Amino acid sequence: MYSLQQFDSQIDKIRIIRGELPLEVRDLEDEIVGLETRVNNHKQDIESTEKNIKEKQENIKNSFELIKKYEDQQMNVRNNREYDSLSKEIEFQTLEIQLTEKRIKENKLSLENKKQEIELSETQLDERKKDLEIKNSELSDIVIETEKEEDGLLNLSKKQHTDIDDRLLTAYQRIRKNARNGLAVVKIERDACGGCFNKIPPQHQLDIMMHKKIIVCEYCGRILVDNEIANSVDVH
């Protein structure tokens, strides 16, 4: 079982190394999508704002035309009431022009901010795309390098299954599933469990050295082996 543990641990290491990169690639892909969405939204906002500015500029033009019309009409009024009424219209259009010019100024400032944000996002987007290309290349290389090694270790692991009692194999797999780092079988190190590092009583150590039965750590439940077994195992 210690040999099986060594094969399985090497498989775990390969999968951990290979498993981190796909997560990094996925994170980069998500970030790129987010940046692209942000850029597209800003561009739509700019298009809408520019259209709005043109409409406001057209409104100003119309207001000036109305003011001129009202001023011309004032030259031909018949009484003060008509003159005052036209004056109010002129005053209203003048205020409309001032308010619209203020809105145009605000929109132009917003346009500049959006353009700066687009420039920043596009710079980040280029950087992330380069990062993604590098990570994809790394992932491809690692998959190629480790796939053959993993297949070989899987075959060796499966061969070990045939030499282990089904009941013990089931126990091993259960412990491995619940144990930290997938360690179900560990050796004694400095009189302590190699998994949880709690001290192993001398009597238990003696039982383990006798190799007559399976001994588990009373603290973490891992299967314990001595250095003699550990040193006799060559997984390479």
Tab-separated table of C-alpha atoms in Angstrom:
chain	number	residue	atom	x	y	z
A	1	MET	CA	0.000	0.000	0.000
A	2	TYR	CA	2.913	2.355	0.611
A	3	SER	CA	3.991	1.815	-3.021
A	4	LEU	CA	0.437	2.561	-4.128
A	5	GLN	CA	0.485	5.729	-2.028
A	6	GLN	CA	3.704	6.874	-3.687
A	7	PHE	CA	2.321	6.345	-7.190
A	8	ASP	CA	-0.926	8.103	-6.305
A	9	SER	CA	0.938	11.013	-4.686
A	10	GLN	CA	3.000	11.533	-7.834
A	11	ILE	CA	-0.209	11.500	-9.900
A	12	ASP	CA	-1.671	14.082	-7.494
A	13	LYS	CA	1.349	16.357	-7.952
A	14	ILE	CA	1.050	16.189	-11.731
A	15	ARG	CA	-2.641	17.019	-11.590
A	16	ILE	CA	-2.086	19.875	-9.134
A	17	ILE	CA	0.545	21.460	-11.381
A	18	ARG	CA	-1.628	20.966	-14.443
A	19	GLY	CA	-4.775	21.888	-12.537
A	20	GLU	CA	-3.633	25.373	-11.508
A	21	LEU	CA	-2.898	26.533	-15.036
A	22	PRO	CA	-6.392	25.856	-16.447
A	23	LEU	CA	-7.803	27.946	-13.589
A	24	GLU	CA	-5.401	30.765	-14.434
A	25	VAL	CA	-6.337	30.470	-18.112
A	26	ARG	CA	-10.047	30.547	-17.244
A	27	ASP	CA	-9.564	33.601	-15.026
A	28	LEU	CA	-7.720	35.405	-17.813
A	29	GLU	CA	-10.416	34.486	-20.331
A	30	ASP	CA	-13.098	35.822	-17.977
A	31	GLU	CA	-11.130	39.026	-17.413
A	32	ILE	CA	-10.697	39.497	-21.173
A	33	VAL	CA	-14.437	39.069	-21.737
A	34	GLY	CA	-15.104	41.607	-18.977
A	35	LEU	CA	-12.677	44.131	-20.483
A	36	GLU	CA	-14.120	43.656	-23.975
A	37	THR	CA	-17.627	44.172	-22.608
A	38	ARG	CA	-16.499	47.325	-20.791
A	39	VAL	CA	-14.887	48.735	-23.954
A	40	ASN	CA	-17.980	47.983	-26.050
A	41	ASN	CA	-20.257	49.583	-23.450
A	42	HIS	CA	-18.090	52.709	-23.348
A	43	LYS	CA	-18.128	52.911	-27.156
A	44	GLN	CA	-21.920	52.676	-27.176
A	45	ASP	CA	-22.079	55.379	-24.500
A	46	ILE	CA	-19.803	57.606	-26.599
A	47	GLU	CA	-21.950	57.076	-29.680
A	48	SER	CA	-25.086	57.930	-27.693
A	49	THR	CA	-23.466	60.991	-26.089
A	50	GLU	CA	-22.189	62.326	-29.413
A	51	LYS	CA	-25.670	61.954	-30.856
A	52	ASN	CA	-27.070	63.773	-27.841
A	53	ILE	CA	-24.580	66.632	-28.287
A	54	LYS	CA	-25.585	67.043	-31.930
A	55	GLU	CA	-29.240	67.174	-30.940
A	56	LYS	CA	-28.514	69.822	-28.303
A	57	GLN	CA	-26.460	71.858	-30.776
A	58	GLU	CA	-29.411	71.701	-33.153
A	59	ASN	CA	-31.690	72.872	-30.333
A	60	ILE	CA	-29.394	75.850	-29.711
A	61	LYS	CA	-29.528	76.714	-33.385
A	62	ASN	CA	-33.322	76.573	-33.316
A	63	SER	CA	-33.408	78.750	-30.188
A	64	PHE	CA	-31.272	81.416	-31.864
A	65	GLU	CA	-33.593	81.368	-34.862
A	66	LEU	CA	-36.592	81.798	-32.570
A	67	ILE	CA	-34.913	84.675	-30.751
A	68	LYS	CA	-34.272	86.431	-34.065
A	69	LYS	CA	-37.872	85.796	-35.101
A	70	TYR	CA	-39.209	87.233	-31.829
A	71	GLU	CA	-36.900	90.254	-32.079
A	72	ASP	CA	-38.170	90.938	-35.581
A	73	GLN	CA	-41.743	90.611	-34.355
A	74	GLN	CA	-41.041	93.108	-31.578
A	75	MET	CA	-40.385	95.713	-34.240
A	76	ASN	CA	-43.998	95.434	-35.387
A	77	VAL	CA	-45.952	95.020	-32.155
A	78	ARG	CA	-49.072	97.076	-31.597
A	79	ASN	CA	-48.913	97.361	-27.818
A	80	ASN	CA	-46.768	96.793	-24.736
A	81	ARG	CA	-48.493	93.533	-23.869
A	82	GLU	CA	-47.366	91.939	-27.142
A	83	TYR	CA	-43.875	93.347	-26.671
A	84	ASP	CA	-43.596	91.947	-23.132
A	85	SER	CA	-44.877	88.590	-24.276
A	86	LEU	CA	-42.206	88.400	-26.970
A	87	SER	CA	-39.582	89.543	-24.478
A	88	LYS	CA	-40.484	86.641	-22.210
A	89	GLU	CA	-40.147	84.251	-25.131
A	90	ILE	CA	-36.732	85.675	-25.941
A	91	GLU	CA	-35.696	85.380	-22.293
A	92	PHE	CA	-36.930	81.778	-22.174
A	93	GLN	CA	-34.985	80.813	-25.314
A	94	THR	CA	-31.863	82.550	-23.967
A	95	LEU	CA	-32.105	80.509	-20.762
A	96	GLU	CA	-32.632	77.355	-22.835
A	97	ILE	CA	-29.449	78.131	-24.771
A	98	GLN	CA	-27.458	78.629	-21.564
A	99	LEU	CA	-28.805	75.423	-20.025
A	100	THR	CA	-28.170	73.429	-23.214
A	101	GLU	CA	-24.620	74.777	-23.509
A	102	LYS	CA	-24.010	73.647	-19.919
A	103	ARG	CA	-25.316	70.153	-20.766
A	104	ILE	CA	-23.109	70.034	-23.862
A	105	LYS	CA	-20.076	70.937	-21.757
A	106	GLU	CA	-20.926	68.168	-19.278
A	107	ASN	CA	-21.404	65.670	-22.116
A	108	LYS	CA	-18.063	66.609	-23.684
A	109	LEU	CA	-16.339	66.089	-20.342
A	110	SER	CA	-18.052	62.708	-20.067
A	111	LEU	CA	-16.836	61.874	-23.585
A	112	GLU	CA	-13.228	62.606	-22.618
A	113	ASN	CA	-13.513	60.427	-19.522
A	114	LYS	CA	-15.020	57.559	-21.526
A	115	LYS	CA	-12.267	57.818	-24.139
A	116	GLN	CA	-9.606	57.684	-21.417
A	117	GLU	CA	-11.305	54.654	-19.851
A	118	ILE	CA	-11.407	52.934	-23.253
A	119	GLU	CA	-7.711	53.627	-23.768
A	120	LEU	CA	-6.871	52.209	-20.335
A	121	SER	CA	-9.115	49.143	-20.831
A	122	GLU	CA	-7.664	48.448	-24.287
A	123	THR	CA	-4.145	48.609	-22.849
A	124	GLN	CA	-5.145	46.135	-20.125
A	125	LEU	CA	-6.881	43.999	-22.749
A	126	ASP	CA	-3.716	43.759	-24.862
A	127	GLU	CA	-1.705	42.793	-21.775
A	128	ARG	CA	-4.204	40.123	-20.710
A	129	LYS	CA	-4.322	38.656	-24.217
A	130	LYS	CA	-0.535	38.348	-24.200
A	131	ASP	CA	-0.694	36.738	-20.738
A	132	LEU	CA	-3.349	34.320	-21.995
A	133	GLU	CA	-1.220	33.345	-24.984
A	134	ILE	CA	1.725	32.596	-22.670
A	135	LYS	CA	-0.426	30.606	-20.214
A	136	ASN	CA	-2.028	28.581	-23.010
A	137	SER	CA	1.427	27.765	-24.358
A	138	GLU	CA	2.608	26.724	-20.867
A	139	LEU	CA	-0.488	24.579	-20.385
A	140	SER	CA	-0.020	22.881	-23.732
A	141	ASP	CA	3.631	22.116	-22.941
A	142	ILE	CA	2.802	20.740	-19.478
A	143	VAL	CA	-0.009	18.550	-20.827
A	144	ILE	CA	2.345	17.102	-23.441
A	145	GLU	CA	5.129	16.573	-20.868
A	146	THR	CA	2.990	15.073	-18.119
A	147	GLU	CA	0.376	13.085	-20.035
A	148	LYS	CA	2.712	10.191	-20.777
A	149	GLU	CA	4.107	10.217	-17.225
A	150	GLU	CA	0.622	10.264	-15.715
A	151	ASP	CA	-0.549	7.365	-17.893
A	152	GLY	CA	2.477	5.329	-16.786
A	153	LEU	CA	1.839	6.073	-13.106
A	154	LEU	CA	-1.861	5.242	-13.475
A	155	ASN	CA	-0.967	1.846	-14.911
A	156	LEU	CA	1.463	1.184	-12.059
A	157	SER	CA	-1.168	2.273	-9.544
A	158	LYS	CA	-3.743	-0.083	-11.047
A	159	LYS	CA	-1.244	-2.965	-10.898
A	160	GLN	CA	-0.791	-2.340	-7.180
A	161	HIS	CA	-4.556	-2.723	-6.707
A	162	THR	CA	-4.347	-6.402	-7.678
A	163	ASP	CA	-1.875	-7.104	-4.845
A	164	ILE	CA	-4.021	-5.511	-2.127
A	165	ASP	CA	-7.016	-7.067	-0.396
A	166	ASP	CA	-10.272	-5.447	-1.519
A	167	ARG	CA	-11.216	-4.543	2.044
A	168	LEU	CA	-7.879	-2.807	2.634
A	169	LEU	CA	-8.043	-1.108	-0.750
A	170	THR	CA	-11.483	0.288	0.084
A	171	ALA	CA	-10.168	1.540	3.440
A	172	TYR	CA	-7.138	3.090	1.736
A	173	GLN	CA	-9.301	4.922	-0.798
A	174	ARG	CA	-11.654	6.174	1.931
A	175	ILE	CA	-8.795	7.473	4.085
A	176	ARG	CA	-7.079	9.015	1.065
A	177	LYS	CA	-10.237	10.843	0.074
A	178	ASN	CA	-10.607	12.446	3.500
A	179	ALA	CA	-6.926	13.009	4.325
A	180	ARG	CA	-4.932	16.157	3.745
A	181	ASN	CA	-2.968	16.045	0.481
A	182	GLY	CA	-4.449	12.614	-0.245
A	183	LEU	CA	-2.035	10.883	2.129
A	184	ALA	CA	-3.551	7.644	3.435
A	185	VAL	CA	-0.299	5.768	4.117
A	186	VAL	CA	2.538	7.588	5.876
A	187	LYS	CA	5.780	6.610	7.535
A	188	ILE	CA	6.817	7.322	11.103
A	189	GLU	CA	9.109	10.326	11.324
A	190	ARG	CA	10.862	11.168	14.621
A	191	ASP	CA	8.484	8.891	16.511
A	192	ALA	CA	5.485	10.783	15.087
A	193	CYS	CA	2.820	10.193	12.441
A	194	GLY	CA	3.991	11.530	9.091
A	195	GLY	CA	0.485	12.843	8.432
A	196	CYS	CA	-0.702	14.612	11.587
A	197	PHE	CA	2.675	14.708	13.420
A	198	ASN	CA	1.260	13.382	16.683
A	199	LYS	CA	3.561	11.140	18.739
A	200	ILE	CA	3.164	7.376	18.227
A	201	PRO	CA	3.316	5.315	21.449
A	202	PRO	CA	6.373	2.990	21.656
A	203	GLN	CA	4.166	-0.125	21.739
A	204	HIS	CA	2.447	0.928	18.515
A	205	GLN	CA	5.811	1.577	16.903
A	206	LEU	CA	6.888	-1.922	17.895
A	207	ASP	CA	3.710	-3.397	16.395
A	208	ILE	CA	4.346	-1.488	13.167
A	209	MET	CA	7.927	-2.785	12.989
A	210	MET	CA	6.644	-6.376	13.374
A	211	HIS	CA	4.756	-6.052	10.052
A	212	LYS	CA	2.111	-8.475	11.284
A	213	LYS	CA	-0.958	-6.276	11.004
A	214	ILE	CA	-2.178	-2.926	9.732
A	215	ILE	CA	-1.695	-0.160	12.313
A	216	VAL	CA	-3.430	3.186	11.955
A	217	CYS	CA	-2.718	6.472	13.698
A	218	GLU	CA	-5.108	6.834	16.636
A	219	TYR	CA	-5.325	10.591	15.961
A	220	CYS	CA	-5.872	10.913	12.196
A	221	GLY	CA	-6.642	7.342	11.085
A	222	ARG	CA	-3.839	7.121	8.513
A	223	ILE	CA	-2.104	3.807	7.908
A	224	LEU	CA	1.400	3.813	9.403
A	225	VAL	CA	4.565	2.155	8.081
A	226	ASP	CA	8.124	2.133	9.409
A	227	ASN	CA	11.308	3.241	7.655
A	228	GLU	CA	12.178	-0.316	6.653
A	229	ILE	CA	9.101	-0.551	4.435
A	230	ALA	CA	9.402	3.055	3.247
A	231	ASN	CA	13.052	2.595	2.261
A	232	SER	CA	12.337	-0.666	0.462
A	233	VAL	CA	9.818	0.971	-1.834
A	234	ASP	CA	11.141	2.324	-5.107
A	235	VAL	CA	8.444	3.953	-7.211
A	236	HIS	CA	10.713	5.126	-10.003
